XYZ file of C-alpha atoms in Angstrom:
669
model
C 22.394 32.440 18.285
C 18.726 32.186 17.380
C 17.818 31.092 13.807
C 16.660 33.825 11.410
C 12.982 33.742 10.490
C 13.410 35.468 7.382
C 12.724 33.366 4.232
C 14.733 35.621 1.855
C 18.098 34.440 3.085
C 18.028 31.386 5.284
C 21.389 31.002 7.050
C 22.223 28.038 9.111
C 23.816 28.601 12.530
C 27.585 28.305 12.440
C 27.884 27.722 16.067
C 26.346 25.356 18.545
C 22.919 26.613 20.042
C 22.048 25.475 23.523
C 18.427 24.387 24.341
C 18.252 27.196 26.796
C 18.913 29.681 23.970
C 15.970 28.557 21.889
C 13.478 28.058 24.659
C 12.237 31.641 24.802
C 11.513 31.482 21.043
C 9.483 28.357 21.357
C 7.466 30.104 24.145
C 6.605 33.163 22.038
C 5.548 31.109 19.069
C 3.608 28.615 21.056
C 0.137 30.331 20.396
C 0.874 30.794 16.699
C 2.069 27.074 16.524
C -1.293 25.683 18.070
C -3.410 27.656 15.589
C -1.291 26.551 12.600
C -1.184 22.878 13.989
C -4.888 22.789 14.090
C -5.090 24.291 10.505
C -2.778 21.432 9.322
C -4.845 18.810 11.295
C -7.982 19.964 9.763
C -6.756 20.244 6.307
C -4.704 17.021 6.300
C -7.387 14.815 7.861
C -10.505 16.632 6.448
C -9.104 16.420 2.914
C -8.849 12.651 2.901
C -11.953 11.987 5.142
C -13.768 10.534 2.023
C -11.121 7.719 1.761
C -12.824 6.082 4.881
C -15.490 4.781 2.588
C -12.989 3.197 0.317
C -12.313 -0.687 0.602
C -9.330 -3.117 0.084
C -7.797 -2.467 -3.344
C -5.223 -4.603 -5.388
C -2.389 -5.628 -3.170
C -4.352 -4.841 -0.083
C -6.350 -7.969 -0.469
C -3.114 -9.998 -0.639
C -1.079 -8.292 2.094
C -3.973 -7.770 4.577
C -6.744 -10.021 4.143
C -4.943 -12.994 2.763
C -1.813 -12.629 5.007
C -1.807 -15.356 7.478
C 1.405 -13.985 9.210
C -0.671 -10.861 10.717
C -3.344 -12.589 12.329
C -1.369 -14.043 15.213
C 1.234 -12.627 17.399
C 3.267 -15.998 17.183
C 4.376 -14.898 13.740
C 6.131 -11.938 14.916
C 9.579 -13.605 14.917
C 8.865 -14.989 11.402
C 8.269 -11.302 10.210
C 11.819 -10.312 10.783
C 13.399 -13.365 8.921
C 11.405 -13.470 5.853
C 10.535 -11.142 2.972
C 7.160 -9.393 2.636
C 5.705 -12.152 0.539
C 6.967 -15.109 2.547
C 3.309 -15.622 3.715
C 2.643 -16.769 0.095
C 5.813 -19.051 0.410
C 7.665 -16.765 -1.895
C 11.575 -16.794 -1.733
C 12.100 -14.322 -4.338
C 11.592 -10.775 -3.483
C 13.462 -7.572 -3.173
C 11.336 -6.188 -0.230
C 12.425 -6.893 3.407
C 9.899 -4.787 5.422
C 8.978 -6.386 8.698
C 7.571 -3.320 10.327
C 5.030 -2.867 7.615
C 3.763 -6.347 8.458
C 3.866 -5.688 12.105
C 1.909 -2.391 11.630
C -0.820 -4.388 9.807
C -0.839 -6.977 12.614
C -1.304 -4.134 15.252
C -4.328 -2.972 13.194
C -5.768 -6.240 13.124
C -5.305 -7.132 16.587
C -6.878 -3.908 17.669
C -9.799 -3.476 15.326
C -10.064 -6.431 12.981
C -10.301 -6.415 9.195
C -12.438 -3.392 8.655
C -11.121 -1.432 5.756
C -12.028 2.112 7.116
C -9.875 1.289 10.205
C -6.947 0.662 7.879
C -7.546 3.813 5.893
C -7.962 5.862 9.161
C -4.487 4.614 10.119
C -3.148 5.898 6.826
C -4.683 9.257 7.259
C -3.232 9.676 10.857
C 0.177 8.373 9.623
C -0.024 11.004 6.823
C -0.698 13.686 9.431
C 2.296 12.511 11.486
C 4.408 12.880 8.533
C 2.931 16.518 7.733
C 3.858 17.346 11.355
C 7.272 15.875 11.020
C 7.807 18.073 7.880
C 6.467 21.028 9.743
C 8.939 20.395 12.700
C 11.996 19.870 10.428
C 11.396 23.130 8.381
C 10.812 25.050 11.464
C 14.055 23.909 12.963
C 15.905 24.703 9.639
C 14.205 27.921 8.770
C 11.632 29.139 11.080
C 7.941 29.063 11.707
C 6.397 30.692 8.847
C 8.217 28.764 6.102
C 7.452 25.558 8.144
C 3.619 26.161 8.017
C 3.556 26.967 4.224
C 5.727 23.964 3.441
C 3.840 21.534 5.626
C 0.496 22.834 4.115
C 1.820 22.517 0.491
C 2.887 18.887 1.532
C -0.343 18.106 3.077
C -2.543 19.058 -0.048
C -0.210 18.103 -2.928
C -2.311 15.694 -5.208
C 0.670 13.451 -5.975
C 0.460 12.119 -2.573
C -3.107 10.798 -2.961
C -1.847 7.347 -4.043
C 0.184 6.952 -0.690
C -2.580 8.205 1.579
C -5.604 6.267 0.166
C -3.808 3.020 -0.790
C -3.256 0.651 2.249
C -0.493 -1.238 0.675
C 1.517 1.971 0.447
C 1.885 2.131 4.230
C 5.743 1.455 3.862
C 5.937 4.866 2.237
C 4.182 6.543 5.077
C 6.351 4.988 7.674
C 9.567 5.458 5.998
C 8.838 9.138 5.358
C 8.052 9.625 9.142
C 11.284 8.076 10.025
C 13.298 9.966 7.685
C 11.896 13.305 8.575
C 12.069 12.681 12.356
C 15.721 11.404 12.143
C 16.737 14.468 10.023
C 15.056 16.749 12.591
C 16.821 15.064 15.431
C 20.175 15.032 13.602
C 19.818 18.885 13.076
C 19.114 19.196 16.779
C 22.333 17.421 17.606
C 24.369 19.349 15.294
C 23.098 22.612 16.840
C 24.217 21.430 20.357
C 20.713 20.379 21.558
C 21.245 17.342 23.770
C 23.643 15.949 21.157
C 24.251 12.486 22.490
C 20.340 12.080 23.073
C 19.469 13.443 19.698
C 22.116 11.322 17.761
C 20.840 8.295 19.597
C 17.273 8.888 18.892
C 18.074 9.840 15.240
C 20.009 6.689 14.831
C 17.119 4.523 16.361
C 14.460 6.182 14.147
C 16.577 5.628 11.143
C 17.244 2.120 11.944
C 13.439 1.595 12.422
C 13.010 3.271 8.944
C 15.202 0.701 7.360
C 12.826 -1.921 8.195
C 9.938 -0.072 6.644
C 11.219 0.518 3.172
C 14.464 0.333 1.384
C 14.556 4.001 0.475
C 15.732 4.675 3.994
C 19.265 3.469 2.985
C 19.959 6.762 1.384
C 19.889 8.705 4.729
C 23.655 8.811 5.461
C 24.192 10.384 2.041
C 21.251 12.825 2.806
C 23.339 13.660 5.955
C 26.551 14.452 4.000
C 24.317 16.512 1.758
C 23.054 18.397 4.724
C 26.567 19.060 5.915
C 27.723 20.310 2.527
C 24.707 22.225 1.252
C 22.938 23.352 4.316
C 25.714 23.912 6.766
C 28.195 24.800 4.047
C 30.881 22.836 5.549
C 34.074 22.233 3.263
C 34.733 18.800 2.037
C 37.789 18.632 4.434
C 35.666 19.523 7.382
C 33.044 17.029 6.449
C 35.775 14.392 6.167
C 37.216 15.151 9.460
C 33.735 15.045 10.972
C 32.751 11.621 9.611
C 32.872 10.229 13.032
C 29.415 11.934 13.603
C 28.124 9.466 11.160
C 29.437 6.393 12.636
C 26.306 5.503 14.477
C 24.359 5.716 11.274
C 26.798 3.667 9.344
C 26.692 1.040 12.055
C 22.887 0.923 11.941
C 22.966 0.646 8.076
C 25.614 -2.017 8.105
C 23.591 -4.040 10.715
C 20.555 -3.707 8.499
C 22.375 -4.804 5.545
C 23.800 -7.945 7.381
C 20.306 -8.848 8.417
C 18.817 -8.164 4.914
C 21.531 -10.409 3.322
C 21.018 -13.262 5.834
C 17.181 -13.117 5.234
C 17.121 -12.716 1.456
C 20.275 -14.552 0.616
C 21.531 -11.756 -1.330
C 21.092 -7.852 -1.354
C 18.084 -8.222 -3.906
C 17.624 -11.722 -5.084
C 14.534 -10.912 -7.031
C 16.535 -8.162 -8.859
C 19.374 -10.477 -9.734
C 16.799 -13.090 -11.265
C 14.989 -10.231 -13.117
C 18.308 -9.214 -14.662
C 18.340 -12.362 -16.602
C 15.176 -11.427 -18.305
C 15.352 -7.663 -17.947
C 13.263 -5.745 -20.649
C 16.002 -2.917 -20.702
C 19.541 -2.843 -22.005
C 22.192 -0.856 -20.207
C 22.176 1.637 -23.039
C 18.430 2.058 -22.801
C 18.648 2.511 -18.866
C 21.286 5.161 -19.408
C 19.009 7.126 -21.914
C 15.879 6.422 -19.959
C 16.978 7.669 -16.492
C 17.086 11.477 -17.299
C 13.610 11.211 -19.192
C 12.235 9.335 -16.055
C 13.607 11.926 -13.716
C 12.063 14.880 -16.012
C 8.639 12.998 -15.799
C 8.847 13.067 -12.010
C 9.721 16.794 -11.960
C 6.846 17.629 -14.350
C 4.449 15.582 -12.379
C 5.218 17.534 -9.242
C 4.887 20.846 -11.094
C 1.487 19.896 -12.714
C -0.164 17.044 -10.760
C -3.084 16.256 -13.143
C -4.244 13.123 -14.801
C -3.016 11.161 -11.879
C -2.672 7.590 -12.798
C -2.240 4.136 -11.010
C -0.235 2.690 -13.901
C 1.913 4.942 -16.117
C 3.164 3.323 -19.302
C 6.805 4.123 -19.483
C 8.498 3.608 -22.766
C 12.266 3.325 -22.619
C 14.415 5.485 -24.712
C 16.289 3.563 -27.609
C 18.402 6.279 -29.058
C 19.530 9.599 -27.893
C 16.729 11.809 -29.430
C 15.509 15.276 -28.312
C 13.626 13.891 -25.403
C 16.853 12.595 -23.906
C 18.763 15.733 -24.729
C 16.135 17.983 -23.307
C 15.892 15.868 -20.127
C 19.690 15.640 -19.594
C 19.884 19.495 -20.007
C 17.215 19.993 -17.491
C 18.706 17.720 -14.958
C 22.121 19.107 -15.535
C 20.806 22.714 -14.985
C 19.138 21.684 -11.836
C 22.434 20.337 -10.597
C 24.157 23.553 -11.529
C 21.500 25.424 -9.631
C 21.763 23.257 -6.584
C 25.507 24.097 -6.196
C 24.971 27.887 -7.004
C 22.312 28.132 -4.299
C 24.641 26.699 -1.719
C 26.337 30.152 -1.536
C 23.337 32.172 -1.056
C 20.333 29.822 -0.216
C 21.552 26.929 1.717
C 18.081 25.624 2.546
C 16.999 25.569 -1.072
C 20.243 23.868 -2.196
C 19.608 21.135 0.559
C 16.097 20.974 -0.634
C 17.221 19.977 -4.261
C 19.709 17.557 -2.815
C 16.933 15.931 -0.771
C 14.727 15.595 -3.959
C 17.533 13.956 -6.021
C 18.871 11.646 -3.257
C 15.487 10.316 -1.957
C 14.095 9.752 -5.572
C 17.377 8.079 -6.707
C 16.199 4.462 -5.706
C 13.081 4.874 -7.958
C 15.280 5.620 -10.820
C 16.816 2.123 -10.921
C 14.618 1.122 -13.773
C 15.504 -2.622 -13.727
C 14.532 -3.234 -9.972
C 11.401 -1.202 -9.426
C 9.095 -3.618 -10.918
C 6.606 -3.473 -14.015
C 5.276 -0.032 -12.971
C 8.445 1.872 -13.698
C 6.895 5.431 -13.106
C 4.492 5.609 -10.249
C 3.360 8.625 -7.982
C 4.144 6.973 -4.586
C 7.857 7.337 -5.296
C 7.385 11.154 -5.047
C 5.959 11.139 -1.577
C 9.374 11.591 0.275
C 11.124 13.555 -2.436
C 8.353 16.174 -2.828
C 9.399 17.828 0.372
C 12.112 19.533 -1.462
C 9.622 20.820 -4.054
C 7.297 22.085 -1.310
C 10.150 23.810 0.441
C 10.802 25.621 -2.983
C 7.258 26.691 -3.486
C 6.701 28.016 -0.059
C 9.982 29.826 0.058
C 9.121 31.385 -3.468
C 5.796 32.439 -2.342
C 6.920 34.081 0.912
C 9.761 35.755 -0.907
C 7.226 37.557 -3.244
C 5.035 38.368 -0.519
C 7.736 39.772 1.847
C 9.259 41.899 -1.031
C 5.806 43.219 -2.364
C 5.834 46.975 -2.646
C 2.163 47.486 -3.648
C -1.058 46.365 -2.359
C -1.938 44.855 -5.809
C 1.166 42.624 -5.763
C 0.369 41.455 -2.375
C -3.280 40.643 -3.228
C -1.985 38.870 -6.369
C 0.501 36.795 -4.164
C -2.257 35.838 -1.861
C -4.737 35.001 -4.625
C -2.012 32.864 -6.382
C -1.429 30.489 -3.374
C -5.060 30.454 -2.472
C -6.014 29.225 -6.078
C -3.058 26.762 -6.068
C -4.149 25.143 -2.695
C -7.700 24.943 -4.029
C -6.500 23.440 -7.206
C -4.538 20.913 -5.342
C -7.384 20.112 -3.057
C -9.863 19.565 -5.836
C -7.417 17.143 -7.431
C -7.076 15.190 -4.253
C -11.048 15.030 -3.650
C -11.642 13.980 -7.290
C -9.000 11.371 -7.095
C -10.150 9.573 -3.880
C -13.414 7.853 -5.310
C -11.230 6.341 -8.036
C -9.504 4.171 -5.297
C -13.013 3.118 -3.874
C -12.721 -0.471 -5.166
C -10.725 -2.657 -7.638
C -13.492 -2.101 -10.215
C -13.374 1.751 -9.934
C -9.632 1.893 -9.955
C -9.292 -0.302 -12.988
C -12.100 1.470 -14.812
C -10.468 4.893 -14.311
C -6.863 3.410 -15.247
C -8.040 1.860 -18.350
C -8.983 5.129 -19.872
C -5.542 6.493 -19.141
C -3.347 3.255 -19.934
C -5.390 1.216 -22.279
C -2.262 -0.345 -23.880
C -1.178 -1.901 -20.746
C -2.098 -5.672 -20.663
C -1.978 -5.785 -16.752
C -4.758 -3.143 -16.551
C -6.903 -4.766 -19.199
C -6.621 -7.980 -17.182
C -7.107 -6.183 -13.947
C -10.391 -4.836 -15.198
C -11.521 -8.324 -16.321
C -10.619 -9.759 -12.931
C -12.530 -6.958 -11.132
C -15.657 -7.569 -13.207
C -15.426 -11.458 -12.359
C -14.911 -10.727 -8.627
C -18.252 -8.442 -8.703
C -20.090 -11.360 -10.559
C -20.476 -9.307 -13.782
C -19.114 -12.161 -15.961
C -20.429 -10.995 -19.208
C -18.438 -7.825 -18.912
C -15.276 -9.539 -17.819
C -14.648 -11.461 -21.024
C -13.888 -8.486 -23.255
C -10.919 -6.811 -21.336
C -9.406 -10.413 -20.632
C -9.483 -10.986 -24.222
C -7.806 -7.487 -24.857
C -5.168 -8.323 -22.346
C -4.317 -11.545 -24.240
C -4.176 -9.572 -27.449
C -1.610 -7.369 -25.983
C 0.368 -10.196 -24.293
C -0.707 -13.779 -25.434
C 1.801 -15.442 -23.108
C 0.191 -14.179 -19.904
C -1.360 -16.919 -17.925
C -3.638 -15.140 -15.619
C -6.032 -13.730 -18.307
C -6.408 -17.315 -19.496
C -7.357 -18.526 -16.094
C -9.869 -15.919 -15.393
C -11.272 -16.540 -18.840
C -11.642 -20.171 -17.934
C -13.211 -19.260 -14.480
C -15.685 -16.741 -16.277
C -16.706 -18.966 -19.048
C -17.129 -21.936 -16.893
C -19.349 -19.975 -14.551
C -21.403 -19.026 -17.804
C -21.662 -22.718 -18.811
C -19.209 -22.450 -21.758
C -17.258 -25.603 -20.668
C -15.535 -26.162 -23.970
C -13.955 -22.759 -24.383
C -13.202 -22.635 -20.697
C -11.204 -25.927 -20.918
C -9.204 -24.658 -23.647
C -8.294 -21.533 -21.784
C -7.560 -23.740 -18.642
C -5.075 -25.879 -20.671
C -3.252 -22.896 -21.806
C -3.136 -21.315 -18.204
C -1.598 -24.724 -17.147
C 1.066 -24.398 -19.770
C 1.998 -20.849 -18.858
C 1.725 -20.943 -15.064
C 4.654 -19.944 -13.105
C 6.898 -22.564 -11.438
C 6.615 -20.715 -8.224
C 3.221 -20.148 -6.423
C 0.761 -20.545 -9.028
C -2.659 -19.699 -7.750
C -3.987 -23.111 -7.008
C -7.328 -22.014 -5.508
C -8.353 -20.406 -8.679
C -7.366 -23.501 -10.710
C -9.273 -25.426 -8.351
C -12.401 -23.322 -8.665
C -12.145 -23.760 -12.662
C -12.179 -27.590 -12.104
C -15.134 -27.311 -9.605
C -17.056 -25.307 -12.136
C -16.178 -28.077 -14.773
C -17.147 -30.740 -12.180
C -13.784 -32.328 -12.336
C -13.532 -32.961 -8.738
C -10.235 -34.987 -8.659
C -8.356 -32.314 -10.459
C -10.025 -29.705 -7.920
C -8.953 -31.766 -5.024
C -5.390 -31.975 -6.200
C -5.369 -28.104 -6.675
C -6.566 -27.435 -3.161
C -4.193 -29.946 -1.651
C -1.340 -28.106 -3.516
C -2.702 -24.820 -2.127
C -2.683 -26.154 1.408
C 0.970 -26.906 1.085
C 1.474 -23.203 0.540
C -1.150 -22.075 3.061
C -1.471 -24.932 5.667
C -3.494 -22.760 8.129
C -6.131 -21.491 5.621
C -9.764 -22.582 6.796
C -11.234 -21.591 3.452
C -9.044 -24.015 1.683
C -10.047 -26.776 3.941
C -13.607 -25.913 3.421
C -13.575 -26.039 -0.351
C -11.463 -29.259 0.006
C -14.056 -30.763 2.148
C -16.852 -29.824 -0.307
C -14.951 -31.325 -3.313
C -14.300 -34.444 -1.429
C -18.026 -34.898 -0.628
C -18.685 -34.838 -4.348
C -16.676 -37.946 -4.918
C -18.191 -39.741 -1.825
C -15.211 -39.387 0.460
C -17.335 -38.446 3.342
C -14.878 -39.136 6.195
C -12.229 -37.110 4.497
C -14.616 -34.371 3.965
C -15.555 -34.363 7.654
C -11.931 -34.227 8.581
C -11.376 -31.243 6.322
C -14.286 -29.353 7.785
C -12.994 -30.041 11.307
C -9.603 -28.838 10.491
C -11.311 -25.551 9.033
C -13.184 -25.241 12.390
C -10.070 -25.779 14.434
C -8.219 -23.034 12.496
C -11.142 -20.674 12.747
C -13.534 -21.548 15.420
C -17.260 -21.043 14.135
C -16.112 -20.897 10.555
C -19.470 -20.479 9.134
C -19.304 -22.492 5.750
C -17.197 -25.262 7.212
C -19.789 -25.576 10.099
C -22.776 -25.461 7.788
C -21.285 -28.208 5.602
C -20.227 -30.437 8.569
C -23.596 -29.861 10.331
C -25.352 -31.116 7.102
C -23.236 -34.127 6.896
C -23.668 -35.014 10.530
C -27.338 -34.464 10.192
C -27.484 -36.913 7.170
C -25.584 -39.557 9.261
C -28.115 -39.282 12.104
C -26.240 -36.930 14.498
C -28.677 -34.278 14.208
C -28.282 -33.011 17.908
C -24.504 -32.546 17.315
C -25.276 -30.865 14.057
C -27.699 -28.328 15.673
C -25.263 -27.464 18.447
C -22.367 -26.989 16.044
C -24.398 -24.800 13.640
C -26.030 -22.785 16.435
C -22.712 -22.081 17.944
C -21.331 -20.952 14.517
C -24.221 -18.601 14.174
C -23.590 -17.050 17.470
C -20.100 -16.345 16.453
C -20.927 -15.193 12.989
C -24.528 -13.383 13.230
C -23.836 -11.493 9.987
C -21.968 -11.969 6.691
C -22.172 -14.082 3.524
C -24.248 -17.277 3.567
C -25.566 -16.628 7.185
C -29.322 -16.726 5.632
C -28.715 -20.120 4.235
C -27.124 -21.241 7.483
C -30.309 -20.401 9.214
C -32.435 -22.340 6.670
C -30.288 -25.340 7.339
C -30.699 -24.976 11.113
C -34.392 -24.575 10.791
C -34.446 -27.948 8.792
C -32.399 -29.702 11.433
C -34.721 -28.484 14.053
C -37.701 -29.776 11.956
C -35.867 -33.153 11.718
C -36.089 -33.159 15.675
C -39.704 -32.059 15.398
C -38.716 -28.865 17.373
C -41.312 -26.967 15.371
C -41.060 -23.720 17.341
C -37.273 -23.516 16.864
C -37.686 -24.421 13.133
C -40.293 -21.751 12.657
C -37.991 -19.148 14.531
C -34.933 -20.201 12.447
C -36.895 -19.882 9.036
C -38.215 -16.384 10.064
C -34.749 -15.189 11.112
C -33.508 -16.233 7.638
C -36.384 -14.254 5.953
C -35.499 -11.181 8.089
C -31.757 -11.412 6.670
C -33.038 -12.071 3.020
C -36.816 -11.455 2.311
C -36.260 -13.034 -1.137
C -35.237 -16.242 0.012
C -38.001 -18.416 -1.268
C -36.984 -21.693 0.041
C -37.242 -20.335 3.574
C -40.784 -19.117 2.992
C -41.693 -22.601 1.532
C -40.153 -24.351 4.557
C -41.924 -22.086 6.986
C -45.302 -22.962 5.367
C -44.317 -26.576 5.555
C -43.626 -26.301 9.387
C -46.998 -24.649 9.893
C -48.744 -27.537 7.880
C -46.893 -30.200 9.926
C -47.778 -28.580 13.221
C -51.540 -28.267 12.118
C -51.405 -31.967 10.977
C -50.101 -33.284 14.228
C -52.593 -31.453 16.240
């Protein structure tokens, strides 16, 4: 019995459908599908093409650039026995997502640390999710509804955060697994290679569990599919629970692994509960309000924000009453639709069930309301909008109504696309994101601090001070603004104020994983070398394979005259990262000062062959030229200085040394 292509009354098949029965339909629609597939590809990838210009933002730097676990395949086993922050020696985390880290590792091995590659991977993953949405709706309700649902999903602005933020890749991977698993389960229930389809669905679902915790709701989604979409009775569902046995086994296996790795279901959550800012009563009052805000953001996706300031409800006011009434009404509608529009009832159930984990206010972190949590649930919303528009179009009795319907959907898609295009540049860098967010959430201390940190990282020290001070005014007991004020003020030469903020940062720093390199940098700025050395050694306990830490440790050791220890530190940095330029330059200078100029030249020349571009390359060429000059190899020295000037024409020291070489050559003649 082929599926109905009418959207006005979508009825799921009541009997099994063989693969041979549906094949002719697929053949008839193949031409249309190709055209619509190309449309979805052009819209999805083209809309987000500007994101390829974006860099690594916020957590991207930590999880990708500073993650030693993804730079070597030997860490693959470790990815499956640690939490996502284990590379920072963190034992406290709710997140067990080894496939996220494995995905990053694959990107790094194939293409290196180029931000546009990571963004391109996100764009392609998002397109794969759109195709999965299309395939699922086509299987449930036909070609036309599938296309319009997928198109709306592709352009909905609330998805921008997920697509343009590299750290949001778990959302993309989890979404892809859930939509594919649902599609395969539906095929199995319709008799299309049931054993194979159930097996594949279970495997895809199992993989999704290792991408993001949201996948755990999938067995409940399957029960909703049976009840709402297939309209089976509770008794029939109970008798058919054996169909869910593979999925239950997959979930149990995952939970066992999770418990063994984390030591509990959510150890971070259990610790947070001891200091939870929300009481049970506040959570009860706040959940309906939070759910209402998610619904409204889907309906009107404007003023997109990286960090929403969610204020918990403290008493049952009108906001709570309205939100609870709205949620209750939607539940009533969901059960009412089961009788006449099974697909819409299932779409609502999908929305509620996949959003449910985000409503656990005490366990989702500081940012209670966030757009990325709507990526998977928005599928239900897109089904509703697409179905409603097609219903209006199909029942239009006049040309005017038809024109109005097409004009409305066109304007909606244009509005969505404009919102996406306008939002992408906000995610260009930490600075652009914080500058935008601070206009939307000025009362959030983390954002004030984030803006100050962004200014510091771009070298705009004067601009960094004000937002860091505003952050402390909002939250005086936060150590990070104190630490960055110490960094900024010490860089500006205000050592007295810097020392005061450094002392306060030391008092407030967390027991677990304080940012020792940042503390070390402050001590370097203050020329307190012994304290800096202690900080860098503490950091190396956490990151024993970090070449940068060995390099800065070696530089600090040189300042107190520990030459041999500094040489050992530089050599360790080069062992970890062959050709590490800063370490090679420092070591070459030290060897040259000890009279080992030939070894120094070979070392630095080799490093420059490995790193012909990047930070400090011009200075390295100047040092190489000086070493050639010490050997009286004037031609090589001249070539090195000229190369340094090609890289940086404003490098005055290179020009002076080049003139010195010419004078020495003339004098010797």
